Short mmCIF file of C-alpha atoms and ligand atoms in Angstrom, two decimals:
data_model
loop_
_atom_site.label_atom_id
_atom_site.label_comp_id
_atom_site.label_asym_id
_atom_site.label_seq_id
_atom_site.Cartn_x
_atom_site.Cartn_y
_atom_site.Cartn_z
CA MET A 1035 -152.39 52.72 154.48
CA PRO A 1036 -153.08 50.28 151.62
CA GLU A 1037 -156.18 48.18 152.20
CA PHE A 1038 -155.19 45.01 150.35
CA ALA A 1039 -156.67 41.65 151.33
CA ASP A 1040 -154.22 39.33 153.12
CA VAL A 1041 -154.15 36.92 150.17
CA ILE A 1042 -154.58 37.68 146.47
CA PRO A 1043 -155.46 34.60 144.38
CA LEU A 1044 -152.70 33.59 141.99
CA SER A 1045 -152.85 32.07 138.49
CA LEU A 1046 -150.19 31.14 135.96
CA TYR A 1047 -150.25 32.15 132.29
CA VAL A 1048 -147.99 30.26 129.85
CA HIS A 1049 -147.53 31.71 126.37
CA VAL A 1050 -146.70 29.60 123.30
CA PRO A 1051 -145.84 32.06 120.52
CA TRP A 1052 -146.14 29.97 117.33
CA CYS A 1053 -148.92 29.28 114.85
CA VAL A 1054 -149.02 27.38 111.56
CA ARG A 1055 -149.71 30.71 109.85
CA LYS A 1056 -150.44 34.21 111.09
CA CYS A 1057 -154.14 35.15 110.77
CA PRO A 1058 -154.64 38.59 109.17
CA TYR A 1059 -156.75 39.96 112.05
CA CYS A 1060 -154.60 38.75 114.94
CA ASP A 1061 -152.42 41.00 117.08
CA PHE A 1062 -151.42 38.36 119.61
CA ASN A 1063 -147.71 37.68 120.01
CA SER A 1064 -147.81 34.83 117.51
CA HIS A 1065 -145.37 33.97 114.76
CA GLY A 1066 -145.91 31.74 111.72
CA LEU A 1067 -143.75 28.61 112.04
CA LYS A 1068 -141.03 28.45 109.41
CA ASP A 1069 -139.17 25.40 110.68
CA GLU A 1070 -139.90 22.70 113.16
CA LEU A 1071 -141.19 23.89 116.53
CA PRO A 1072 -138.28 23.82 119.03
CA GLU A 1073 -140.54 22.32 121.67
CA ASN A 1074 -137.93 20.75 123.93
CA ASP A 1075 -135.88 23.95 124.10
CA TYR A 1076 -139.04 25.95 124.67
CA ILE A 1077 -140.29 23.78 127.54
CA ASP A 1078 -136.81 24.01 129.11
CA ALA A 1079 -136.95 27.80 128.72
CA LEU A 1080 -140.43 27.99 130.28
CA LEU A 1081 -139.28 26.05 133.31
CA VAL A 1082 -136.19 28.24 133.77
CA ASP A 1083 -138.47 31.25 133.44
CA LEU A 1084 -140.88 29.82 136.03
CA GLU A 1085 -138.01 29.13 138.40
CA ALA A 1086 -137.04 32.83 138.24
CA GLU A 1087 -140.68 33.92 138.67
CA CYS A 1088 -141.04 31.75 141.78
CA ALA A 1089 -138.31 33.75 143.47
CA ALA A 1090 -140.54 36.83 143.20
CA LEU A 1091 -143.75 35.14 144.39
CA GLN A 1092 -144.98 35.58 147.95
CA SER A 1093 -147.02 32.40 147.69
CA THR A 1094 -146.62 29.61 145.16
CA ALA A 1095 -150.11 28.11 145.37
CA VAL A 1096 -151.96 28.59 142.06
CA GLU A 1097 -155.69 28.28 141.40
CA SER A 1098 -155.42 27.91 137.61
CA VAL A 1099 -153.00 27.58 134.71
CA PHE A 1100 -153.75 28.82 131.17
CA ILE A 1101 -151.56 27.68 128.27
CA GLY A 1102 -152.42 30.18 125.57
CA GLY A 1103 -151.01 31.45 122.35
CA GLY A 1104 -150.33 31.43 119.58
CA THR A 1105 -151.29 27.82 119.16
CA PRO A 1106 -150.30 25.63 122.11
CA SER A 1107 -151.96 22.62 120.43
CA LEU A 1108 -148.88 22.56 118.18
CA LEU A 1109 -147.01 21.08 121.14
CA SER A 1110 -146.93 17.31 121.43
CA PRO A 1111 -148.82 15.74 124.35
CA GLU A 1112 -145.41 14.58 125.67
CA ALA A 1113 -144.16 18.17 125.77
CA VAL A 1114 -147.36 19.32 127.49
CA ALA A 1115 -146.98 16.52 130.06
CA ARG A 1116 -143.38 17.61 130.78
CA LEU A 1117 -144.53 21.22 131.12
CA ILE A 1118 -147.33 20.36 133.56
CA GLU A 1119 -145.04 18.13 135.57
CA GLY A 1120 -142.42 20.90 135.70
CA ILE A 1121 -145.04 23.41 136.82
CA GLY A 1122 -146.23 20.99 139.52
CA ASP A 1123 -142.65 20.59 140.77
CA ARG A 1124 -142.27 24.34 141.22
CA LEU A 1125 -145.74 25.49 142.23
CA GLU A 1126 -148.42 24.11 144.47
CA LEU A 1127 -151.45 23.39 142.27
CA ALA A 1128 -154.64 23.96 144.29
CA PRO A 1129 -156.97 20.93 144.50
CA GLY A 1130 -159.05 20.83 141.32
CA CYS A 1131 -156.71 23.34 139.64
CA GLU A 1132 -158.10 24.29 136.22
CA ILE A 1133 -155.49 23.78 133.47
CA THR A 1134 -156.59 25.15 130.08
CA LEU A 1135 -154.91 24.67 126.72
CA GLU A 1136 -155.83 26.63 123.58
CA ALA A 1137 -156.20 24.66 120.38
CA ASN A 1138 -156.65 25.48 116.72
CA PRO A 1139 -158.88 23.00 114.81
CA GLY A 1140 -156.24 22.83 112.07
CA THR A 1141 -153.85 21.23 114.53
CA ALA A 1142 -156.34 18.78 116.03
CA GLU A 1143 -155.04 15.42 114.90
CA ALA A 1144 -156.88 12.40 116.24
CA GLY A 1145 -155.29 11.24 119.45
CA ARG A 1146 -153.65 14.55 120.28
CA PHE A 1147 -156.55 15.76 122.45
CA VAL A 1148 -156.67 12.44 124.31
CA GLY A 1149 -152.94 12.88 124.93
CA PHE A 1150 -153.47 16.41 126.25
CA ARG A 1151 -156.15 15.11 128.61
CA GLN A 1152 -153.80 12.38 129.87
CA ALA A 1153 -151.05 14.98 130.29
CA GLY A 1154 -153.25 16.78 132.82
CA ILE A 1155 -155.13 19.39 130.76
CA THR A 1156 -158.61 19.77 132.30
CA ARG A 1157 -160.09 22.37 129.96
CA LEU A 1158 -159.67 22.73 126.20
CA SER A 1159 -160.41 25.99 124.39
CA ILE A 1160 -160.84 25.62 120.64
CA GLY A 1161 -160.68 28.57 118.24
CA VAL A 1162 -163.34 27.58 115.71
CA GLN A 1163 -164.34 31.20 114.85
CA SER A 1164 -167.03 30.05 112.36
CA PHE A 1165 -168.30 26.90 110.69
CA ASP A 1166 -168.77 28.56 107.30
CA ASP A 1167 -166.01 27.61 104.83
CA ARG A 1168 -166.25 30.86 102.89
CA LEU A 1169 -166.10 33.03 106.01
CA LEU A 1170 -163.22 30.99 107.43
CA ALA A 1171 -161.32 31.53 104.17
CA ALA A 1172 -162.14 35.26 104.29
CA ILE A 1173 -160.43 35.56 107.67
CA GLY A 1174 -157.46 33.45 106.59
CA ARG A 1175 -158.04 30.44 108.85
CA ILE A 1176 -156.10 27.23 108.17
CA HIS A 1177 -159.15 25.00 108.71
CA ASP A 1178 -162.64 24.59 107.29
CA GLY A 1179 -166.01 24.08 108.99
CA ARG A 1180 -165.75 20.29 108.88
CA GLU A 1181 -162.43 20.38 110.75
CA ALA A 1182 -163.89 22.83 113.28
CA ARG A 1183 -166.73 20.38 114.00
CA ALA A 1184 -164.36 17.42 114.12
CA ALA A 1185 -162.13 19.22 116.65
CA ALA A 1186 -165.10 19.94 118.92
CA GLU A 1187 -166.28 16.32 118.65
CA MET A 1188 -162.79 15.12 119.57
CA ALA A 1189 -162.70 17.44 122.58
CA LYS A 1190 -166.04 16.05 123.71
CA ALA A 1191 -164.90 12.46 123.28
CA ALA A 1192 -161.63 13.15 125.12
CA ASP A 1193 -163.71 13.92 128.20
CA PHE A 1194 -162.21 17.18 129.40
CA ASP A 1195 -163.86 18.63 132.53
CA SER A 1196 -164.85 21.57 130.38
CA PHE A 1197 -164.40 22.71 126.78
CA ASN A 1198 -164.78 26.11 125.22
CA LEU A 1199 -165.43 27.17 121.65
CA ASP A 1200 -164.29 30.62 120.46
CA LEU A 1201 -166.64 32.09 117.88
CA MET A 1202 -166.27 35.46 116.16
CA TYR A 1203 -169.01 37.53 114.55
CA ALA A 1204 -169.18 40.56 112.27
CA LEU A 1205 -166.87 38.74 109.84
CA PRO A 1206 -166.27 40.14 106.34
CA GLY A 1207 -169.49 39.74 104.33
CA GLN A 1208 -171.29 37.87 107.14
CA SER A 1209 -175.09 38.14 107.26
CA LEU A 1210 -177.28 38.02 110.35
CA ALA A 1211 -178.53 34.60 109.24
CA GLN A 1212 -174.97 33.29 108.90
CA ALA A 1213 -174.06 34.56 112.37
CA HIS A 1214 -177.16 32.81 113.73
CA SER A 1215 -176.27 29.61 111.97
CA ASP A 1216 -172.75 29.66 113.50
CA ILE A 1217 -174.26 29.90 116.98
CA GLU A 1218 -176.65 27.02 116.21
CA SER A 1219 -173.79 24.88 114.89
CA ALA A 1220 -171.76 25.62 118.01
CA LEU A 1221 -174.68 24.71 120.27
CA GLU A 1222 -175.16 21.36 118.51
CA LEU A 1223 -171.66 20.47 119.73
CA GLU A 1224 -172.69 21.12 123.35
CA PRO A 1225 -169.61 22.98 124.61
CA THR A 1226 -169.70 23.78 128.31
CA HIS A 1227 -168.42 27.29 127.56
CA LEU A 1228 -168.56 29.64 124.58
CA SER A 1229 -166.69 32.89 123.92
CA TYR A 1230 -168.39 35.16 121.41
CA TYR A 1231 -166.15 37.96 120.12
CA GLN A 1232 -166.84 40.73 117.67
CA LEU A 1233 -164.05 40.80 115.08
CA THR A 1234 -162.04 43.96 115.73
CA LEU A 1235 -159.46 45.52 113.43
CA GLU A 1236 -156.33 45.76 115.54
CA PRO A 1237 -153.35 47.99 114.73
CA ASN A 1238 -150.32 46.06 113.43
CA THR A 1239 -152.44 43.53 111.57
CA LEU A 1240 -152.94 42.95 107.86
CA PHE A 1241 -156.67 43.67 108.22
CA PHE A 1242 -155.88 47.03 109.79
CA ARG A 1243 -153.68 48.01 106.86
CA HIS A 1244 -156.08 46.57 104.26
CA PRO A 1245 -159.50 46.54 105.94
CA PRO A 1246 -162.03 44.08 104.54
CA LYS A 1247 -165.64 45.23 104.27
CA LEU A 1248 -167.25 44.43 107.59
CA PRO A 1249 -170.94 44.45 108.53
CA ALA A 1250 -172.20 47.86 109.70
CA GLU A 1251 -171.97 48.54 113.46
CA GLU A 1252 -175.77 48.31 113.74
CA VAL A 1253 -175.75 44.86 112.12
CA ALA A 1254 -172.88 43.78 114.41
CA TRP A 1255 -174.96 44.90 117.38
CA ARG A 1256 -177.91 42.82 116.19
CA MET A 1257 -175.62 39.83 115.69
CA SER A 1258 -174.45 40.11 119.28
CA GLN A 1259 -178.00 40.46 120.58
CA GLN A 1260 -179.32 37.45 118.66
CA GLY A 1261 -176.29 35.45 119.84
CA ILE A 1262 -176.86 36.40 123.47
CA GLU A 1263 -180.57 35.48 123.20
CA ALA A 1264 -179.89 32.12 121.54
CA LEU A 1265 -177.23 31.20 124.09
CA GLN A 1266 -179.31 32.23 127.06
CA ALA A 1267 -182.33 30.34 125.72
CA ARG A 1268 -180.17 27.19 125.73
CA GLY A 1269 -178.97 27.61 129.31
CA TYR A 1270 -175.68 29.46 128.80
CA ALA A 1271 -175.39 32.39 131.20
CA ARG A 1272 -173.55 35.46 129.98
CA TYR A 1273 -171.20 36.06 132.90
CA GLU A 1274 -168.75 38.39 131.17
CA VAL A 1275 -169.10 40.70 128.16
CA SER A 1276 -168.04 37.95 125.71
CA ALA A 1277 -168.19 34.79 127.83
CA PHE A 1278 -171.08 32.33 128.23
CA ALA A 1279 -171.14 29.18 130.31
CA GLN A 1280 -173.34 26.39 131.49
CA SER A 1281 -173.78 26.63 135.24
CA GLY A 1282 -170.55 25.79 137.06
CA TYR A 1283 -168.40 25.90 133.92
CA GLU A 1284 -167.24 29.52 134.06
CA CYS A 1285 -163.54 29.87 133.27
CA ARG A 1286 -161.85 30.19 136.64
CA HIS A 1287 -158.64 31.51 135.13
CA ASN A 1288 -160.31 34.39 133.33
CA LEU A 1289 -162.51 35.09 136.35
CA ASN A 1290 -159.32 35.65 138.32
CA TYR A 1291 -158.21 38.26 135.74
CA TRP A 1292 -161.57 39.99 135.81
CA ARG A 1293 -161.55 40.05 139.60
CA PHE A 1294 -158.13 41.69 139.42
CA GLY A 1295 -156.36 38.68 140.89
CA ASP A 1296 -152.64 38.07 140.41
CA TYR A 1297 -150.95 36.06 137.70
CA ALA A 1298 -147.40 35.18 136.85
CA GLY A 1299 -146.69 35.08 133.12
CA ILE A 1300 -144.07 32.85 131.54
CA GLY A 1301 -143.15 32.50 127.87
CA ALA A 1302 -142.27 34.86 125.03
CA GLY A 1303 -144.14 38.14 125.43
CA ALA A 1304 -146.03 36.89 128.51
CA HIS A 1305 -147.54 39.50 130.81
CA GLY A 1306 -147.75 39.18 134.57
CA LYS A 1307 -149.49 41.15 137.31
CA LEU A 1308 -148.37 40.64 140.87
CA THR A 1309 -149.23 42.40 144.11
CA ASP A 1310 -146.39 43.00 146.52
CA LEU A 1311 -148.24 43.06 149.83
CA ARG A 1312 -145.12 43.99 151.78
CA ARG A 1313 -144.50 47.10 149.70
CA GLY A 1314 -148.18 47.74 149.10
CA GLU A 1315 -147.88 47.93 145.31
CA VAL A 1316 -149.20 46.28 142.16
CA ALA A 1317 -146.68 45.65 139.39
CA ARG A 1318 -146.92 44.45 135.81
CA SER A 1319 -144.21 42.63 133.94
CA LEU A 1320 -143.50 41.67 130.35
CA LYS A 1321 -141.06 39.11 128.91
CA GLN A 1322 -139.05 39.31 125.68
CA ARG A 1323 -141.57 39.12 122.84
CA HIS A 1324 -139.65 37.43 120.09
CA PRO A 1325 -139.32 33.63 120.49
CA ARG A 1326 -135.66 33.73 119.42
CA ALA A 1327 -134.78 36.46 121.94
CA TYR A 1328 -136.71 34.57 124.62
CA LEU A 1329 -134.92 31.27 123.94
CA GLU A 1330 -131.61 33.13 123.99
CA ALA A 1331 -132.52 34.74 127.34
CA ALA A 1332 -133.30 31.29 128.75
CA ARG A 1333 -129.93 29.96 127.64
CA ASN A 1334 -128.24 32.85 129.46
CA ARG A 1335 -130.70 32.67 132.35
CA ARG A 1336 -131.34 36.40 131.98
CA PHE A 1337 -135.02 37.07 131.44
CA ASP A 1338 -136.15 40.56 130.78
CA ARG A 1339 -139.08 41.04 133.19
CA LYS A 1340 -139.65 44.77 132.51
CA ARG A 1341 -141.33 45.22 135.87
CA GLU A 1342 -143.37 48.40 136.24
CA VAL A 1343 -145.26 49.46 139.33
CA VAL A 1344 -148.78 50.60 138.43
CA PRO A 1345 -149.13 54.22 139.60
CA GLN A 1346 -151.73 54.53 142.35
CA ASN A 1347 -153.92 56.86 140.33
CA ASN A 1348 -154.16 54.32 137.48
CA LEU A 1349 -155.33 51.47 139.70
CA PRO A 1350 -159.04 52.39 139.74
CA LEU A 1351 -159.16 52.34 135.92
CA GLU A 1352 -157.13 49.12 135.70
CA PHE A 1353 -159.36 47.44 138.25
CA MET A 1354 -162.56 48.61 136.51
CA MET A 1355 -161.31 47.62 133.04
CA ASN A 1356 -161.48 44.08 134.34
CA ALA A 1357 -164.22 44.00 136.96
CA LEU A 1358 -166.84 45.99 135.03
CA ARG A 1359 -166.84 43.25 132.40
CA LEU A 1360 -168.54 40.94 134.91
CA ILE A 1361 -172.23 40.88 134.05
CA ASN A 1362 -173.28 39.99 137.62
CA GLY A 1363 -170.96 42.61 139.00
CA PHE A 1364 -168.78 42.30 142.07
CA ASP A 1365 -168.74 42.95 145.77
CA LEU A 1366 -167.53 46.53 146.22
CA ALA A 1367 -165.12 45.39 148.96
CA LEU A 1368 -163.14 43.69 146.18
CA PHE A 1369 -161.99 47.10 144.96
CA SER A 1370 -159.97 47.87 148.10
CA ASN A 1371 -158.95 44.23 148.57
CA ARG A 1372 -157.30 44.14 145.17
CA SER A 1373 -156.14 47.72 144.60
CA GLY A 1374 -155.24 48.69 148.17
CA ILE A 1375 -157.17 51.94 147.66
CA PRO A 1376 -159.98 53.01 150.03
CA LEU A 1377 -163.40 52.92 148.37
CA GLY A 1378 -163.92 56.57 149.31
CA LYS A 1379 -161.38 57.56 146.63
CA ILE A 1380 -163.77 56.52 143.86
CA SER A 1381 -167.05 57.48 145.52
CA ARG A 1382 -167.60 60.44 143.16
CA ALA A 1383 -166.97 58.34 140.04
CA LEU A 1384 -169.33 55.67 141.40
CA ALA A 1385 -172.05 58.23 142.10
CA GLU A 1386 -171.68 59.65 138.59
CA ALA A 1387 -171.82 56.18 137.01
CA GLU A 1388 -174.96 55.46 139.03
CA SER A 1389 -176.64 58.75 138.15
CA LYS A 1390 -175.94 58.10 134.45
CA GLY A 1391 -177.67 54.73 134.75
CA MET A 1392 -174.49 52.84 133.87
CA VAL A 1393 -174.16 50.87 137.12
CA GLU A 1394 -176.44 49.74 139.92
CA ILE A 1395 -175.27 49.41 143.51
CA ARG A 1396 -177.32 47.25 145.85
CA ASP A 1397 -176.36 45.55 149.13
CA GLY A 1398 -172.69 46.34 148.55
CA VAL A 1399 -172.70 44.76 145.08
CA LEU A 1400 -171.95 46.83 141.98
CA ARG A 1401 -173.45 45.67 138.67
CA PRO A 1402 -172.95 47.31 135.27
CA THR A 1403 -176.34 47.95 133.61
CA THR A 1404 -177.11 47.06 129.99
CA LEU A 1405 -176.30 50.68 129.13
CA GLY A 1406 -173.00 50.49 131.03
CA ILE A 1407 -171.99 47.29 129.20
CA ARG A 1408 -172.94 48.74 125.83
CA PHE A 1409 -170.93 51.91 126.44
CA LEU A 1410 -168.21 50.33 128.54
CA ASP A 1411 -165.48 52.67 127.26
CA ASP A 1412 -167.50 55.71 128.39
CA LEU A 1413 -168.16 54.13 131.75
CA LEU A 1414 -164.46 53.38 132.22
CA LEU A 1415 -163.52 56.97 131.48
CA LEU A 1416 -165.16 57.94 134.76
CA PHE A 1417 -162.43 55.99 136.57
CA ALA A 1418 -159.49 57.32 134.53
CA PRO A 1419 -156.95 59.50 136.37
CA LYS A 1420 -158.07 63.11 136.28
CA THR A 1421 -154.59 64.58 135.89
CA GLU A 1422 -152.29 64.17 132.90
CA PRO A 1423 -150.92 61.87 131.66
CA ARG A 1424 -154.20 60.10 131.02
CA HIS A 1425 -152.84 56.70 130.20
CA THR A 1426 -152.34 53.37 131.90
CA SER A 1427 -149.22 51.66 133.19
CA GLY A 1428 -146.43 52.59 130.83
CA GLY A 1429 -147.85 50.91 127.76
CA LEU A 1430 -148.40 47.54 129.40
CA PRO A 1431 -151.91 46.29 128.85
CA CYS A 1432 -154.54 46.47 131.55
CA VAL A 1433 -156.48 43.56 130.15
CA PRO A 1434 -154.68 40.27 130.51
CA PRO A 1435 -153.99 37.56 127.95
CA GLY A 1436 -156.30 34.57 127.75
CA ASP A 1437 -159.54 33.73 126.04
CA GLY A 1438 -161.38 36.81 127.24
CA LEU A 1439 -158.98 39.39 126.01
CA ILE A 1440 -160.20 41.09 122.95
CA SER A 1441 -163.39 42.80 123.45
CA LEU A 1442 -163.45 46.34 124.64
CA GLY A 1443 -165.21 47.04 121.34
CA ASP A 1444 -167.86 44.46 122.11
CA PRO A 1445 -171.39 45.50 122.95
C1 SAM H 2099 -155.05 32.80 120.90
S1 SAM H 2099 -156.51 32.69 119.98
C2 SAM H 2099 -157.12 30.98 120.23
C3 SAM H 2099 -156.31 29.76 119.80
C4 SAM H 2099 -155.78 29.66 118.41
N1 SAM H 2099 -154.69 30.56 118.27
C5 SAM H 2099 -156.82 29.91 117.36
O1 SAM H 2099 -156.89 31.02 116.86
O2 SAM H 2099 -157.53 28.97 117.05
C6 SAM H 2099 -157.68 33.51 120.99
C7 SAM H 2099 -158.99 33.94 120.39
O3 SAM H 2099 -159.06 35.35 120.28
C8 SAM H 2099 -160.02 35.70 119.31
N2 SAM H 2099 -159.45 36.78 118.49
C9 SAM H 2099 -158.19 36.89 118.02
N3 SAM H 2099 -158.06 38.05 117.31
C10 SAM H 2099 -159.26 38.68 117.35
C11 SAM H 2099 -159.77 39.91 116.83
N4 SAM H 2099 -159.02 40.73 116.08
N5 SAM H 2099 -161.07 40.23 117.08
C12 SAM H 2099 -161.85 39.41 117.84
N6 SAM H 2099 -161.42 38.25 118.35
C13 SAM H 2099 -160.15 37.88 118.12
C14 SAM H 2099 -160.30 34.47 118.49
O4 SAM H 2099 -161.62 34.03 118.73
C15 SAM H 2099 -159.29 33.46 119.01
O5 SAM H 2099 -159.81 32.18 119.04
S1 SF4 H 2100 -155.87 33.89 115.83
FE1 SF4 H 2100 -154.89 32.17 116.80
S2 SF4 H 2100 -154.12 30.90 115.04
FE2 SF4 H 2100 -154.52 32.92 114.25
S3 SF4 H 2100 -152.52 33.95 114.38
FE3 SF4 H 2100 -153.73 34.51 116.22
S4 SF4 H 2100 -153.08 33.10 117.74
FE4 SF4 H 2100 -152.45 32.24 115.76
#
């Protein structure tokens, strides 16, 4: 019998698939804007999509909402207000519900952030990447260091409950000193949260086809270590492989992903993961990727959900791909609560991980060790299905969208 918990926490992910220009390293479902953004049609489509999702939900109370992209800060505050109102009409937002919006500094006009705050956004996540003009140009960003600083200052002044800065390291031609200086610049802006990602070359990107010269892996490792030390020295706890927060400012939405909670996904190319407690199964879904196809689907009220049940033998790997990213680990009971699988089924893999020094288990809590975090891919292999095919759910990703997505290559 499946051993699921009675209630699995639910979040909502909203995808906005447009950017001013496509960055050469980015494999998100994002499309450079050629004409004006069809924001009214898109908000209508999102709400039709949500309506259809609600029919499949066993509970409609959500703990968090994440409006990610692409570049959601391209939307006007009025459109964001209509979206949040529409979500509130269809779902029950838990008290203190965290509502994040991702922003690109190049789209941070004065007044826009204040408008987002008034529209109900509680947490802003700004993709600054670096403060160095030459490095920003090398990775094809639309903004410079001054605009990155200005965006963070505006976020601070707009008085969000929490604001995050995304920084990347191991950029083309970046030195250790430059990486250090980016961290120092970020800290001066006093974000409550910081995501620190190693630049990875993803298939289907310009950088993958024409790779720039990146710092050696050993240098990248030292960059990550010096970053971790500097952040910890200033009171930011590393609570996930790439995520750092002042106490109490951890991203609740991403924590729900990492704890293998549920999420409905609306928008072009949005992923969802929902547990059907009645049938005792976990299923993933994926919407039409292309914005045009998605808008067309909304007009016809025929969304392509591409629902796929995760095979039982893939669930341990899918669970661990998320939960082992948590630096402080997790209560082992969570495994059965979220996967429905008895803990005994993975006892051999757990014992092997422990004997290899990759995890520690104490008082029912499992924690990845420094070695386990550094060689996370090797650790995860222990939980992969032992019989062929050795892959995850039908090509749908195991790691969710959001600001903690890209970092299996991270130290
Ligand atoms: C959807 S974007 C954030 C908002 C906005 N689109 C922007 O770029 O400013 C999410 C974050 O993922 C990170 N990211 C994207 N592609 C990456 C890659 N190839 N390697 C490492 N991090 C990446 C960046 O830090 C980026 O800010
Ligand atoms: S990194 Fe952000 S701004 Fe650049 S293309 Fe990707 S989603 Fe758009």
